[in-house]
Each structure stands twice: as C-alpha cells, then as structure tokens.
Amino acid sequence: MVDDVWKRVPFGVRSPEVRIKDFEEVVIGYDRETAIEEAKRCLRCKKPKCMEACPIHQDIPEYIHKIAEGDFDGALRTILEINPLPGVCGRVCISKCETECVRGKKGDAIAIHLLKRAASDFGDAEFEPPDSSTGKKVAVIGSGPAGLTTALVLRLRGHDVKIFEQKSVSGGMLSLCIPTFRLPKEVVKKDIDRILSTGVELELNVRIGEDIKFKELLKEYDAIFIGVGALKPKRMNIDGEDAEGIIHVIPFLEGVYVHNKKYSSKKTVVVGGGYSAIDAVRTAKRLGSEALIVYRRMREQMPASQTEVYEAEEEGVKLHLLTNPKRVVVKDGKMVGIECIKMKLGDPDTSGRPRPIPIEGSEFTMDADMMIQAISQEPDLSFIGSEEFKITKWNTFEINEMYSTSKKGVWAAGDAATGPLTIADAMCGARKAAEDMHIYLTNRV
Ligand code: SF4
C-alpha cells in the first residue's frame, strides 16, 4: 500500500558518478510493482486537469487506473488510441499534465510520464492494420513525431502512405538530437516499428527536391504532408564564428548519436539554455571535455527543464549565467577562446522573459577550444524548389487552423509549421492535419 499519498513513489536514477562514464539511460524509472503503487495515488478526477493540459488530451486517468489494476497491456492500448509514440513520450515529453495534476497542489504530482513509460515498457499492444485500401496515396516528408503521427492516422483509415526521410535513420529529432542517455535508440525503434507494422512504407536517404522533385510528388500522390522539422542552423553573427572548433548543436548531436563521432576537446562552451543546449553540454562532458553553459539570462528563464539543468550540474557542468559571447578568439584559424560580456535583466521582451542587456565594460575572455551554438535553428525549405507557398517571416509554412498550407493538397505540422514546440504539440497538429486530409481524400474522386 502507498504509505503517504502526497509523496511520489521513489523511482530509480543512476548516480552522477556512474552515469557520466557512459551514454546509457540516466533515469531507470519504475518496475511493475512500484508503478502500480504510484498509479494508486491517482484520484481519477471527474474533470482531470492533467488531461486538459495535455496537448493531445490523452485519457491519463484511464491508463493510470489500468496500471493500478496491474493491466499494463490495457494501459498501453489506451495510450495508443491517441498517442503513437508511448515509449518516446514516457521519457522526453515535457509533461504539462504533471504541472496541472491536482495531487501537486499539496504534495507531489503523479509521475504521469513515468507511468506512461511503464505502460510502454511492460505492456504489449499493437495497432490494428486496415482490412482494405481506399486506393488513395499519401506522401509524408519527414519521419519525425509529426510525420509519423500523420502517417499512422491516415494508414489506419485505409490510405496508402509512404514516408520519405532524407537521413539514414528515421525519427527526425528523436534520433538525431536527443541523447541516448535520455531516449535510448531501441525505444524509438520500438515505437516506429509498431507504426510501420500497419503497412506505412518508409524510404530512408531520399532527399525531396534532389532525388525526387516536389512537383513529381504532387503529380504522383493524392495528398502530401510536410513534417521536416526545424533543423537548419542559424548563425550567431559574431566575429570569428567560422573558425575551426565551432559547431551548431544539431550537427554536433547528430555526429555523436548517429555517426558515432568522437569529438575531442579540452574545454567546450555551449551557448544557450534550451533542451538541446543541456543535451549538448552533458554529451560533451561524457566525451571527456570540461563542459560549461553560457546563457544570457538567469537559470529560471532557461527553456530547458530544471530537472535536466540540475542533472547536468550533478554531472559537473558549470553554468555561466547572465553572460553572452561577443566574439570568438581565433589563432591560426582555430578557436582558442571566447570574449564574453556580462548581462543584466531589463523589462520583459516579446517572449515575456526579462530582456538581457549588456553591461558596458564588463567584457572578459575565457579559454575554450570548442563552442557549440545552441541558440536557434529554422526549417530548411529548399526542397520545395520553385513551388509557390505562403511562408511566414520565421521561415515556416503559413497554415490554417487545420494545418493546410496555401497549396491545395498539401498540409504541414510540427516545427516546420509552428516553429520549435514540443513533441506533443507536433503530434497534436499532425493529428488535426491528418483528420482534414482524410476528409479531403474521401471526397476526392
Ligand atoms: Fe490523476 Fe492528477 Fe490527473 Fe487527477 S489530475 S486524474 S490525480 S493524474
């Protein structure tokens, strides 16, 4: 029995001294028994705040109730009704549901994401493939969370769906950018294999715009979904930015986790405070480098979760807050340091966070032989060629409320349409797009 209903049942986490030596998962999570104990704390609220807060409105009380009864298969079946990536979301969803859980008002919120992870790890359930085909063909560009969600929803409605992925691995940012110590590759594979088992086709290493022109897709397919993410690095526009030793966070993480690259540096500075910045700095630390974060605001304004920041510090990462790089110090074409300037916080800017303001005369230089830029990226839309689309000032596709683009028969969701948001937001948009695409395909003669 649960002794104190206000306290979360403890779960396994590997110690910093042990986990820093490898790339294995940091959080061990619950076993079956402790998952059942934690699930029993859920109140099955009549108007569940957790469900309201979840972008895809997952029936959280229902799957937690099934776990409390020891029915992990049933819990997984409930999750799969709306969420095609349970193993992924059980590990890396930012869990807005937990912030709103009523148990959290007086004590610890229910560990919803860890219970989802338990359902995924211990449960057994599959999607039901369609009995017949509608004969309609759908092309999906990109195999990240948005592309996979749209592909599955349309496949389950009987359409013939093919995903085109330009990389050698599927999963988009799940495989390219999220470290294995947060999201093991086999977890991503299990979720994707379950989707592909419904008959969704997947072709890797094919670049739309080069190997296949976008206009050829338009001719061959009845509808197209774009879920290419936002993976194109943006420049910082500071002196010395092109020196050897400077890399953007996406190619850095892809290099380590897809191409097994062993970057060797003595001291790595990661610029930024988001999830990718923390992932990169913890990765650099595991590669044997002294590793630190340079961030222009305070810790509480970092977009990364405070748990991840805390875990990074436990692993020996140093935070240089209220600090911004001004120029890279270069010798013989190689980076040898960074000149930084101290910042103070002013009134809120358009993001609602206090605006960082440089303090004149506070410049200082720190030694470093590697800098990872983790501030921003945008979608690479070069694949559309000369096709005309309405594009926003953020270089994303202009879409309507059903995620339809300005071109008939083409939808877009995920970061390529909304800019960088969460996995759950990408799945939510992709599901809406798929529903609209289904209506379009069904009415098409
Ligand atoms: Fe359970 Fe918390 Fe959701 Fe209520 S808000 S149903 S306690 S998880």
Tab-separated table of C-alpha atoms and ligand atoms in Angstrom:
chain	number	residue	atom	x	y	z
A	1	MET	CA	0.000	0.000	0.000
A	2	VAL	CA	1.028	3.590	-0.559
A	3	ASP	CA	2.158	4.966	2.848
A	4	ASP	CA	1.921	8.682	2.133
A	5	VAL	CA	-0.407	9.544	-0.754
A	6	TRP	CA	1.119	13.024	-1.045
A	7	LYS	CA	4.586	11.708	-1.781
A	8	ARG	CA	5.664	10.294	-5.143
A	9	VAL	CA	6.763	6.655	-5.003
A	10	PRO	CA	10.564	6.798	-5.444
A	11	PHE	CA	11.953	5.691	-8.823
A	12	GLY	CA	15.422	4.680	-9.960
A	13	VAL	CA	18.004	7.214	-11.193
A	14	ARG	CA	21.655	6.286	-11.789
A	15	SER	CA	24.183	8.223	-9.715
A	16	PRO	CA	26.168	11.024	-11.429
A	17	GLU	CA	29.489	9.256	-10.787
A	18	VAL	CA	28.307	6.130	-12.607
A	19	ARG	CA	26.226	7.612	-15.440
A	20	ILE	CA	28.853	10.163	-16.522
A	21	LYS	CA	31.053	7.288	-17.723
A	22	ASP	CA	28.642	6.092	-20.420
A	23	PHE	CA	25.698	7.051	-22.649
A	24	GLU	CA	23.165	4.721	-21.017
A	25	GLU	CA	19.827	5.957	-19.698
A	26	VAL	CA	20.019	8.194	-16.615
A	27	VAL	CA	16.508	7.513	-15.302
A	28	ILE	CA	15.712	3.868	-14.550
A	29	GLY	CA	12.065	4.567	-13.729
A	30	TYR	CA	9.591	2.217	-12.043
A	31	ASP	CA	9.366	-1.553	-12.069
A	32	ARG	CA	5.896	-3.138	-12.276
A	33	GLU	CA	5.271	-3.098	-8.524
A	34	THR	CA	6.350	0.485	-7.889
A	35	ALA	CA	4.433	1.662	-10.997
A	36	ILE	CA	1.270	0.083	-9.577
A	37	GLU	CA	1.927	1.790	-6.208
A	38	GLU	CA	2.388	5.194	-7.860
A	39	ALA	CA	-0.700	4.685	-10.064
A	40	LYS	CA	-2.809	4.063	-6.941
A	41	ARG	CA	-2.162	7.677	-5.848
A	42	CYS	CA	-4.211	8.983	-8.802
A	43	LEU	CA	-7.615	10.362	-7.758
A	44	ARG	CA	-9.337	9.672	-11.140
A	45	CYS	CA	-10.596	13.258	-11.054
A	46	LYS	CA	-14.019	13.856	-12.649
A	47	LYS	CA	-12.642	16.832	-14.556
A	48	PRO	CA	-8.990	15.830	-14.898
A	49	LYS	CA	-6.718	18.861	-15.130
A	50	CYS	CA	-3.931	16.617	-16.403
A	51	MET	CA	-5.956	15.675	-19.488
A	52	GLU	CA	-6.929	19.277	-20.138
A	53	ALA	CA	-3.266	20.347	-20.060
A	54	CYS	CA	-2.076	17.584	-22.417
A	55	PRO	CA	-1.911	18.944	-26.000
A	56	ILE	CA	-3.355	15.665	-27.362
A	57	HIS	CA	-5.788	15.270	-24.413
A	58	GLN	CA	-4.626	11.769	-23.617
A	59	ASP	CA	-7.016	9.861	-21.294
A	60	ILE	CA	-4.494	9.895	-18.463
A	61	PRO	CA	-6.769	8.788	-15.573
A	62	GLU	CA	-7.922	5.777	-17.612
A	63	TYR	CA	-4.455	4.415	-18.380
A	64	ILE	CA	-3.238	5.141	-14.855
A	65	HIS	CA	-6.276	3.254	-13.499
A	66	LYS	CA	-5.368	0.251	-15.666
A	67	ILE	CA	-1.794	0.342	-14.357
A	68	ALA	CA	-3.148	0.473	-10.776
A	69	GLU	CA	-5.002	-2.771	-11.585
A	70	GLY	CA	-1.813	-4.308	-12.974
A	71	ASP	CA	-3.199	-4.255	-16.547
A	72	PHE	CA	-0.167	-2.870	-18.431
A	73	ASP	CA	-1.428	-4.196	-21.803
A	74	GLY	CA	-4.727	-2.366	-21.326
A	75	ALA	CA	-2.902	0.811	-20.262
A	76	LEU	CA	-0.772	0.697	-23.413
A	77	ARG	CA	-3.871	0.093	-25.586
A	78	THR	CA	-5.494	3.198	-24.067
A	79	ILE	CA	-2.382	5.303	-24.735
A	80	LEU	CA	-2.125	4.080	-28.338
A	81	GLU	CA	-5.668	5.261	-29.078
A	82	ILE	CA	-4.304	8.785	-29.386
A	83	ASN	CA	-0.531	8.651	-28.920
A	84	PRO	CA	1.602	6.744	-31.464
A	85	LEU	CA	4.863	7.259	-29.516
A	86	PRO	CA	4.319	5.994	-25.937
A	87	GLY	CA	7.922	4.945	-25.249
A	88	VAL	CA	9.234	8.282	-26.523
A	89	CYS	CA	6.672	10.393	-24.660
A	90	GLY	CA	7.166	8.366	-21.473
A	91	ARG	CA	10.736	9.645	-21.499
A	92	VAL	CA	11.019	13.040	-23.160
A	93	CYS	CA	7.569	14.675	-23.115
A	94	ILE	CA	7.786	17.907	-21.125
A	95	SER	CA	4.657	16.718	-19.240
A	96	LYS	CA	2.426	19.783	-18.944
A	97	CYS	CA	-0.025	17.268	-17.401
A	98	GLU	CA	2.118	16.937	-14.273
A	99	THR	CA	2.243	20.707	-13.756
A	100	GLU	CA	-1.569	20.722	-13.554
A	101	CYS	CA	-2.125	17.471	-11.612
A	102	VAL	CA	-4.256	18.220	-8.510
A	103	ARG	CA	-2.069	15.986	-6.361
A	104	GLY	CA	0.663	18.559	-6.969
A	105	LYS	CA	-1.282	21.302	-5.184
A	106	LYS	CA	-0.475	19.907	-1.736
A	107	GLY	CA	2.222	17.337	-2.445
A	108	ASP	CA	3.920	15.587	-5.377
A	109	ALA	CA	2.106	15.450	-8.726
A	110	ILE	CA	1.503	11.940	-10.052
A	111	ALA	CA	4.562	10.780	-12.053
A	112	ILE	CA	2.422	10.621	-15.210
A	113	HIS	CA	5.265	10.387	-17.728
A	114	LEU	CA	6.972	7.586	-15.791
A	115	LEU	CA	3.689	5.669	-15.667
A	116	LYS	CA	3.359	6.086	-19.433
A	117	ARG	CA	6.905	4.776	-19.726
A	118	ALA	CA	5.982	1.765	-17.538
A	119	ALA	CA	2.953	1.028	-19.747
A	120	SER	CA	5.193	1.172	-22.814
A	121	ASP	CA	7.976	-0.941	-21.284
A	122	PHE	CA	5.818	-3.612	-19.625
A	123	GLY	CA	2.672	-3.565	-21.790
A	124	ASP	CA	2.063	-5.360	-25.064
A	125	ALA	CA	-0.287	-3.878	-27.666
A	126	GLU	CA	-0.301	-3.203	-31.407
A	127	PHE	CA	-2.303	-1.124	-33.860
A	128	GLU	CA	-4.976	-2.863	-35.922
A	129	PRO	CA	-3.957	-2.555	-39.603
A	130	PRO	CA	-6.789	-1.647	-42.039
A	131	ASP	CA	-8.631	-4.507	-43.792
A	132	SER	CA	-8.641	-2.823	-47.183
A	133	SER	CA	-7.204	0.115	-49.073
A	134	THR	CA	-9.041	3.244	-50.208
A	135	GLY	CA	-6.642	3.406	-53.158
A	136	LYS	CA	-5.605	6.953	-52.195
A	137	LYS	CA	-1.871	7.671	-51.986
A	138	VAL	CA	-0.296	9.973	-49.410
A	139	ALA	CA	3.336	11.161	-49.302
A	140	VAL	CA	4.761	12.216	-45.950
A	141	ILE	CA	8.015	14.198	-45.998
A	142	GLY	CA	9.978	13.684	-42.789
A	143	SER	CA	9.811	10.860	-40.234
A	144	GLY	CA	9.803	12.869	-37.004
A	145	PRO	CA	6.903	12.912	-34.499
A	146	ALA	CA	4.635	14.938	-36.835
A	147	GLY	CA	5.281	12.794	-39.919
A	148	LEU	CA	4.882	9.529	-38.009
A	149	THR	CA	1.599	10.661	-36.421
A	150	THR	CA	0.033	11.770	-39.710
A	151	ALA	CA	1.244	8.629	-41.457
A	152	LEU	CA	-0.307	6.379	-38.821
A	153	VAL	CA	-3.671	8.170	-38.611
A	154	LEU	CA	-4.107	8.084	-42.403
A	155	ARG	CA	-2.923	4.484	-42.697
A	156	LEU	CA	-5.417	3.342	-40.069
A	157	ARG	CA	-8.118	4.955	-42.243
A	158	GLY	CA	-7.066	2.760	-45.147
A	159	HIS	CA	-4.916	5.106	-47.237
A	160	ASP	CA	-1.594	4.027	-48.761
A	161	VAL	CA	1.064	6.082	-47.000
A	162	LYS	CA	4.749	6.440	-47.773
A	163	ILE	CA	7.230	8.404	-45.641
A	164	PHE	CA	10.277	9.950	-47.304
A	165	GLU	CA	13.205	10.582	-44.927
A	166	GLN	CA	16.372	12.348	-46.067
A	167	LYS	CA	18.555	10.950	-43.261
A	168	SER	CA	19.900	7.419	-42.837
A	169	VAL	CA	17.747	6.949	-39.713
A	170	SER	CA	14.051	7.505	-39.036
A	171	GLY	CA	12.621	9.533	-36.164
A	172	GLY	CA	13.805	13.053	-37.061
A	173	MET	CA	14.975	14.908	-33.984
A	174	LEU	CA	14.164	11.874	-31.785
A	175	SER	CA	17.075	10.016	-33.370
A	176	LEU	CA	19.264	12.919	-34.466
A	177	CYS	CA	19.262	15.220	-31.469
A	178	ILE	CA	18.071	13.538	-28.276
A	179	PRO	CA	20.907	11.774	-26.445
A	180	THR	CA	20.636	8.070	-25.723
A	181	PHE	CA	21.026	8.824	-22.005
A	182	ARG	CA	17.550	10.428	-22.194
A	183	LEU	CA	15.996	8.402	-25.020
A	184	PRO	CA	17.554	5.038	-25.941
A	185	LYS	CA	17.569	4.147	-29.643
A	186	GLU	CA	15.711	0.870	-29.056
A	187	VAL	CA	12.798	2.780	-27.508
A	188	VAL	CA	12.477	4.969	-30.627
A	189	LYS	CA	12.776	1.881	-32.834
A	190	LYS	CA	10.056	0.009	-30.954
A	191	ASP	CA	7.590	2.902	-31.345
A	192	ILE	CA	8.415	3.383	-35.042
A	193	ASP	CA	8.299	-0.359	-35.832
A	194	ARG	CA	4.811	-0.534	-34.319
A	195	ILE	CA	3.686	2.253	-36.694
A	196	LEU	CA	5.358	0.618	-39.725
A	197	SER	CA	3.706	-2.723	-38.900
A	198	THR	CA	0.382	-1.199	-40.043
A	199	GLY	CA	1.732	-1.023	-43.587
A	200	VAL	CA	3.154	2.520	-43.612
A	201	GLU	CA	6.081	2.497	-46.059
A	202	LEU	CA	9.361	4.215	-45.172
A	203	GLU	CA	12.191	5.148	-47.527
A	204	LEU	CA	15.414	6.465	-45.979
A	205	ASN	CA	18.195	8.503	-47.628
A	206	VAL	CA	15.898	10.193	-50.122
A	207	ARG	CA	16.024	13.946	-50.493
A	208	ILE	CA	12.881	15.575	-51.795
A	209	GLY	CA	13.942	18.410	-54.097
A	210	GLU	CA	17.038	16.477	-55.247
A	211	ASP	CA	16.319	12.739	-55.622
A	212	ILE	CA	12.631	13.382	-56.245
A	213	LYS	CA	11.341	16.816	-57.257
A	214	PHE	CA	8.482	18.207	-55.177
A	215	LYS	CA	6.377	18.658	-58.329
A	216	GLU	CA	6.728	14.920	-59.081
A	217	LEU	CA	5.269	14.140	-55.640
A	218	LEU	CA	2.374	16.488	-56.372
A	219	LYS	CA	1.631	14.560	-59.580
A	220	GLU	CA	2.012	11.074	-58.104
A	221	TYR	CA	0.245	11.448	-54.731
A	222	ASP	CA	-3.299	12.472	-53.805
A	223	ALA	CA	-2.118	14.434	-50.768
A	224	ILE	CA	1.184	15.496	-49.225
A	225	PHE	CA	2.125	16.110	-45.592
A	226	ILE	CA	5.248	18.088	-44.697
A	227	GLY	CA	6.885	17.382	-41.345
A	228	VAL	CA	10.502	18.302	-41.956
A	229	GLY	CA	11.127	19.923	-38.571
A	230	ALA	CA	13.469	22.864	-37.990
A	231	LEU	CA	16.998	21.555	-38.297
A	232	LYS	CA	18.821	24.256	-40.280
A	233	PRO	CA	21.395	26.097	-38.129
A	234	LYS	CA	21.070	29.868	-37.801
A	235	ARG	CA	24.199	31.999	-37.468
A	236	MET	CA	25.072	33.988	-34.328
A	237	ASN	CA	26.651	36.765	-36.389
A	238	ILE	CA	29.694	37.335	-34.193
A	239	ASP	CA	33.356	37.737	-35.236
A	240	GLY	CA	35.300	34.501	-35.584
A	241	GLU	CA	32.177	32.357	-35.984
A	242	ASP	CA	33.658	30.363	-38.896
A	243	ALA	CA	36.819	29.287	-37.049
A	244	GLU	CA	37.697	25.625	-36.550
A	245	GLY	CA	36.191	24.357	-33.286
A	246	ILE	CA	32.759	25.933	-33.695
A	247	ILE	CA	29.775	23.765	-34.469
A	248	HIS	CA	25.991	24.035	-34.328
A	249	VAL	CA	24.179	21.837	-31.821
A	250	ILE	CA	22.237	19.776	-34.413
A	251	PRO	CA	25.263	18.509	-36.409
A	252	PHE	CA	27.118	18.000	-33.110
A	253	LEU	CA	24.417	15.762	-31.605
A	254	GLU	CA	23.810	14.017	-34.949
A	255	GLY	CA	27.565	13.422	-35.256
A	256	VAL	CA	27.739	11.747	-31.845
A	257	TYR	CA	24.453	9.809	-31.793
A	258	VAL	CA	24.050	8.828	-35.450
A	259	HIS	CA	27.589	8.793	-36.884
A	260	ASN	CA	29.396	7.769	-33.692
A	261	LYS	CA	31.820	10.697	-33.925
A	262	LYS	CA	34.213	11.171	-31.009
A	263	TYR	CA	34.721	14.921	-30.749
A	264	SER	CA	37.787	15.622	-28.648
A	265	SER	CA	38.166	18.979	-26.948
A	266	LYS	CA	39.640	20.117	-23.660
A	267	LYS	CA	37.035	22.736	-22.861
A	268	THR	CA	33.626	23.019	-24.527
A	269	VAL	CA	31.382	26.038	-24.200
A	270	VAL	CA	27.721	25.531	-25.122
A	271	VAL	CA	25.828	28.739	-25.824
A	272	GLY	CA	22.106	28.567	-24.978
A	273	GLY	CA	19.694	27.446	-22.267
A	274	GLY	CA	17.248	25.150	-24.059
A	275	TYR	CA	16.908	21.369	-24.113
A	276	SER	CA	19.419	20.966	-26.944
A	277	ALA	CA	21.981	23.114	-25.108
A	278	ILE	CA	21.724	20.946	-21.985
A	279	ASP	CA	21.797	17.763	-24.099
A	280	ALA	CA	24.946	19.006	-25.866
A	281	VAL	CA	26.800	20.043	-22.721
A	282	ARG	CA	26.066	16.710	-20.999
A	283	THR	CA	27.205	14.913	-24.145
A	284	ALA	CA	30.465	16.929	-24.249
A	285	LYS	CA	31.051	16.016	-20.610
A	286	ARG	CA	30.591	12.318	-21.412
A	287	LEU	CA	33.093	12.708	-24.254
A	288	GLY	CA	35.672	13.751	-21.661
A	289	SER	CA	35.681	17.534	-22.059
A	290	GLU	CA	35.393	20.190	-19.402
A	291	ALA	CA	31.941	21.496	-20.286
A	292	LEU	CA	30.057	24.646	-19.454
A	293	ILE	CA	26.976	26.618	-20.422
A	294	VAL	CA	26.981	30.288	-21.338
A	295	TYR	CA	23.465	31.735	-21.082
A	296	ARG	CA	22.392	35.357	-21.249
A	297	ARG	CA	19.555	35.221	-18.713
A	298	MET	CA	19.135	33.548	-15.299
A	299	ARG	CA	18.598	29.899	-14.535
A	300	GLU	CA	14.817	30.258	-14.027
A	301	GLN	CA	14.435	31.677	-17.538
A	302	MET	CA	16.155	28.713	-19.190
A	303	PRO	CA	13.740	26.931	-21.546
A	304	ALA	CA	15.225	23.534	-20.569
A	305	SER	CA	13.581	21.672	-17.693
A	306	GLN	CA	15.034	22.473	-14.285
A	307	THR	CA	15.459	18.734	-13.676
A	308	GLU	CA	17.750	18.447	-16.702
A	309	VAL	CA	19.722	21.511	-15.609
A	310	TYR	CA	20.079	20.047	-12.115
A	311	GLU	CA	21.204	16.687	-13.517
A	312	ALA	CA	23.771	18.464	-15.720
A	313	GLU	CA	25.181	20.267	-12.673
A	314	GLU	CA	25.309	16.983	-10.763
A	315	GLU	CA	27.452	15.664	-13.624
A	316	GLY	CA	29.927	18.535	-13.238
A	317	VAL	CA	28.624	21.042	-15.816
A	318	LYS	CA	29.226	24.691	-14.815
A	319	LEU	CA	26.662	27.407	-15.616
A	320	HIS	CA	27.822	30.899	-16.623
A	321	LEU	CA	24.589	32.871	-16.328
A	322	LEU	CA	23.923	36.473	-17.382
A	323	THR	CA	26.747	36.052	-19.892
A	324	ASN	CA	26.785	36.342	-23.677
A	325	PRO	CA	29.518	35.636	-26.252
A	326	LYS	CA	30.753	38.759	-28.071
A	327	ARG	CA	33.428	37.338	-30.367
A	328	VAL	CA	35.462	34.193	-30.858
A	329	VAL	CA	39.212	34.466	-30.219
A	330	VAL	CA	40.969	32.766	-33.141
A	331	LYS	CA	44.600	31.734	-33.618
A	332	ASP	CA	45.835	30.181	-36.897
A	333	GLY	CA	42.239	29.559	-37.968
A	334	LYS	CA	41.372	27.712	-34.746
A	335	MET	CA	39.244	28.853	-31.885
A	336	VAL	CA	41.251	29.381	-28.652
A	337	GLY	CA	38.758	31.332	-26.551
A	338	ILE	CA	35.597	33.397	-26.363
A	339	GLU	CA	35.246	37.025	-25.391
A	340	CYS	CA	32.047	37.343	-23.368
A	341	ILE	CA	30.141	40.224	-21.883
A	342	LYS	CA	28.134	40.224	-18.650
A	343	MET	CA	24.403	40.966	-18.889
A	344	LYS	CA	21.705	42.381	-16.625
A	345	LEU	CA	17.956	41.837	-16.914
A	346	GLY	CA	15.582	44.575	-18.058
A	347	ASP	CA	11.844	44.749	-18.783
A	348	PRO	CA	10.119	41.747	-20.400
A	349	ASP	CA	10.575	41.320	-24.171
A	350	THR	CA	8.119	39.769	-26.676
A	351	SER	CA	8.788	36.300	-25.217
A	352	GLY	CA	7.588	37.538	-21.814
A	353	ARG	CA	11.017	36.951	-20.282
A	354	PRO	CA	13.209	39.800	-18.990
A	355	ARG	CA	15.279	41.335	-21.766
A	356	PRO	CA	19.035	40.744	-21.300
A	357	ILE	CA	21.037	43.975	-21.541
A	358	PRO	CA	24.855	44.053	-21.993
A	359	ILE	CA	26.837	45.769	-19.211
A	360	GLU	CA	29.312	48.073	-20.937
A	361	GLY	CA	32.947	47.462	-19.965
A	362	SER	CA	32.269	44.027	-18.413
A	363	GLU	CA	33.980	42.053	-21.196
A	364	PHE	CA	36.198	39.131	-20.227
A	365	THR	CA	37.808	36.250	-22.103
A	366	MET	CA	37.594	32.544	-21.323
A	367	ASP	CA	39.784	29.818	-22.853
A	368	ALA	CA	37.937	27.183	-24.873
A	369	ASP	CA	38.747	25.039	-27.894
A	370	MET	CA	35.168	24.164	-28.837
A	371	MET	CA	31.956	26.170	-28.945
A	372	ILE	CA	28.534	24.645	-29.609
A	373	GLN	CA	25.917	27.108	-30.778
A	374	ALA	CA	22.563	26.030	-29.352
A	375	ILE	CA	20.523	29.188	-29.736
A	376	SER	CA	18.335	28.733	-32.753
A	377	GLN	CA	17.529	26.869	-35.906
A	378	GLU	CA	14.873	27.098	-38.595
A	379	PRO	CA	13.246	24.817	-41.192
A	380	ASP	CA	15.166	24.154	-44.406
A	381	LEU	CA	12.525	24.768	-47.078
A	382	SER	CA	14.835	24.456	-50.101
A	383	PHE	CA	13.156	21.151	-51.051
A	384	ILE	CA	10.016	22.917	-52.333
A	385	GLY	CA	12.024	24.301	-55.282
A	386	SER	CA	10.040	26.765	-57.363
A	387	GLU	CA	6.667	25.675	-55.940
A	388	GLU	CA	4.813	28.631	-54.506
A	389	PHE	CA	3.820	28.518	-50.837
A	390	LYS	CA	2.957	31.294	-48.407
A	391	ILE	CA	5.886	31.407	-45.960
A	392	THR	CA	5.920	33.290	-42.637
A	393	LYS	CA	8.641	35.707	-41.507
A	394	TRP	CA	10.029	32.872	-39.333
A	395	ASN	CA	10.574	30.788	-42.489
A	396	THR	CA	7.783	28.361	-41.620
A	397	PHE	CA	4.790	27.300	-43.725
A	398	GLU	CA	1.756	29.514	-43.351
A	399	ILE	CA	-1.092	27.196	-42.307
A	400	ASN	CA	-4.774	27.459	-41.388
A	401	GLU	CA	-6.368	26.017	-38.246
A	402	MET	CA	-6.428	22.546	-39.840
A	403	TYR	CA	-2.747	22.793	-40.815
A	404	SER	CA	-3.472	23.098	-44.510
A	405	THR	CA	-0.807	25.128	-46.375
A	406	SER	CA	-1.542	27.707	-49.067
A	407	LYS	CA	-1.127	24.985	-51.720
A	408	LYS	CA	-4.113	22.711	-52.373
A	409	GLY	CA	-3.482	19.122	-51.308
A	410	VAL	CA	-0.506	19.955	-49.053
A	411	TRP	CA	-0.518	20.101	-45.228
A	412	ALA	CA	2.308	20.880	-42.777
A	413	ALA	CA	2.684	20.497	-38.997
A	414	GLY	CA	5.399	20.250	-36.365
A	415	ASP	CA	8.292	22.716	-36.199
A	416	ALA	CA	8.174	23.425	-39.967
A	417	ALA	CA	4.738	24.964	-39.444
A	418	THR	CA	4.707	26.244	-35.864
A	419	GLY	CA	8.401	26.859	-35.152
A	420	PRO	CA	10.072	24.846	-32.373
A	421	LEU	CA	7.454	23.490	-29.932
A	422	THR	CA	7.079	20.213	-28.033
A	423	ILE	CA	6.671	16.649	-29.311
A	424	ALA	CA	3.089	16.605	-28.023
A	425	ASP	CA	2.336	19.870	-29.859
A	426	ALA	CA	3.764	18.369	-33.075
A	427	MET	CA	1.586	15.255	-32.648
A	428	CYS	CA	-1.482	17.389	-31.925
A	429	GLY	CA	-1.011	19.440	-35.131
A	430	ALA	CA	-0.233	16.348	-37.170
A	431	ARG	CA	-3.404	14.611	-35.983
A	432	LYS	CA	-5.541	17.640	-36.922
A	433	ALA	CA	-3.851	17.753	-40.339
A	434	ALA	CA	-4.482	14.029	-40.841
A	435	GLU	CA	-8.196	14.386	-39.998
A	436	ASP	CA	-8.504	17.185	-42.548
A	437	MET	CA	-6.504	15.218	-45.128
A	438	HIS	CA	-8.814	12.237	-44.633
A	439	ILE	CA	-11.876	14.374	-45.392
A	440	TYR	CA	-10.111	15.753	-48.476
A	441	LEU	CA	-9.108	12.278	-49.675
A	442	THR	CA	-12.528	10.776	-49.011
A	443	ASN	CA	-14.304	13.471	-51.014
A	444	ARG	CA	-11.806	13.284	-53.859
A	445	VAL	CA	-12.888	11.315	-56.930
B	1	SF4	FE1	-4.885	11.663	-11.519
B	1	SF4	FE2	-3.588	14.031	-11.214
B	1	SF4	FE3	-4.974	13.539	-13.449
B	1	SF4	FE4	-6.319	13.916	-11.151
B	1	SF4	S1	-5.055	15.449	-12.241
B	1	SF4	S2	-6.691	12.335	-12.727
B	1	SF4	S3	-4.848	12.986	-9.715
B	1	SF4	S4	-3.149	12.418	-12.726
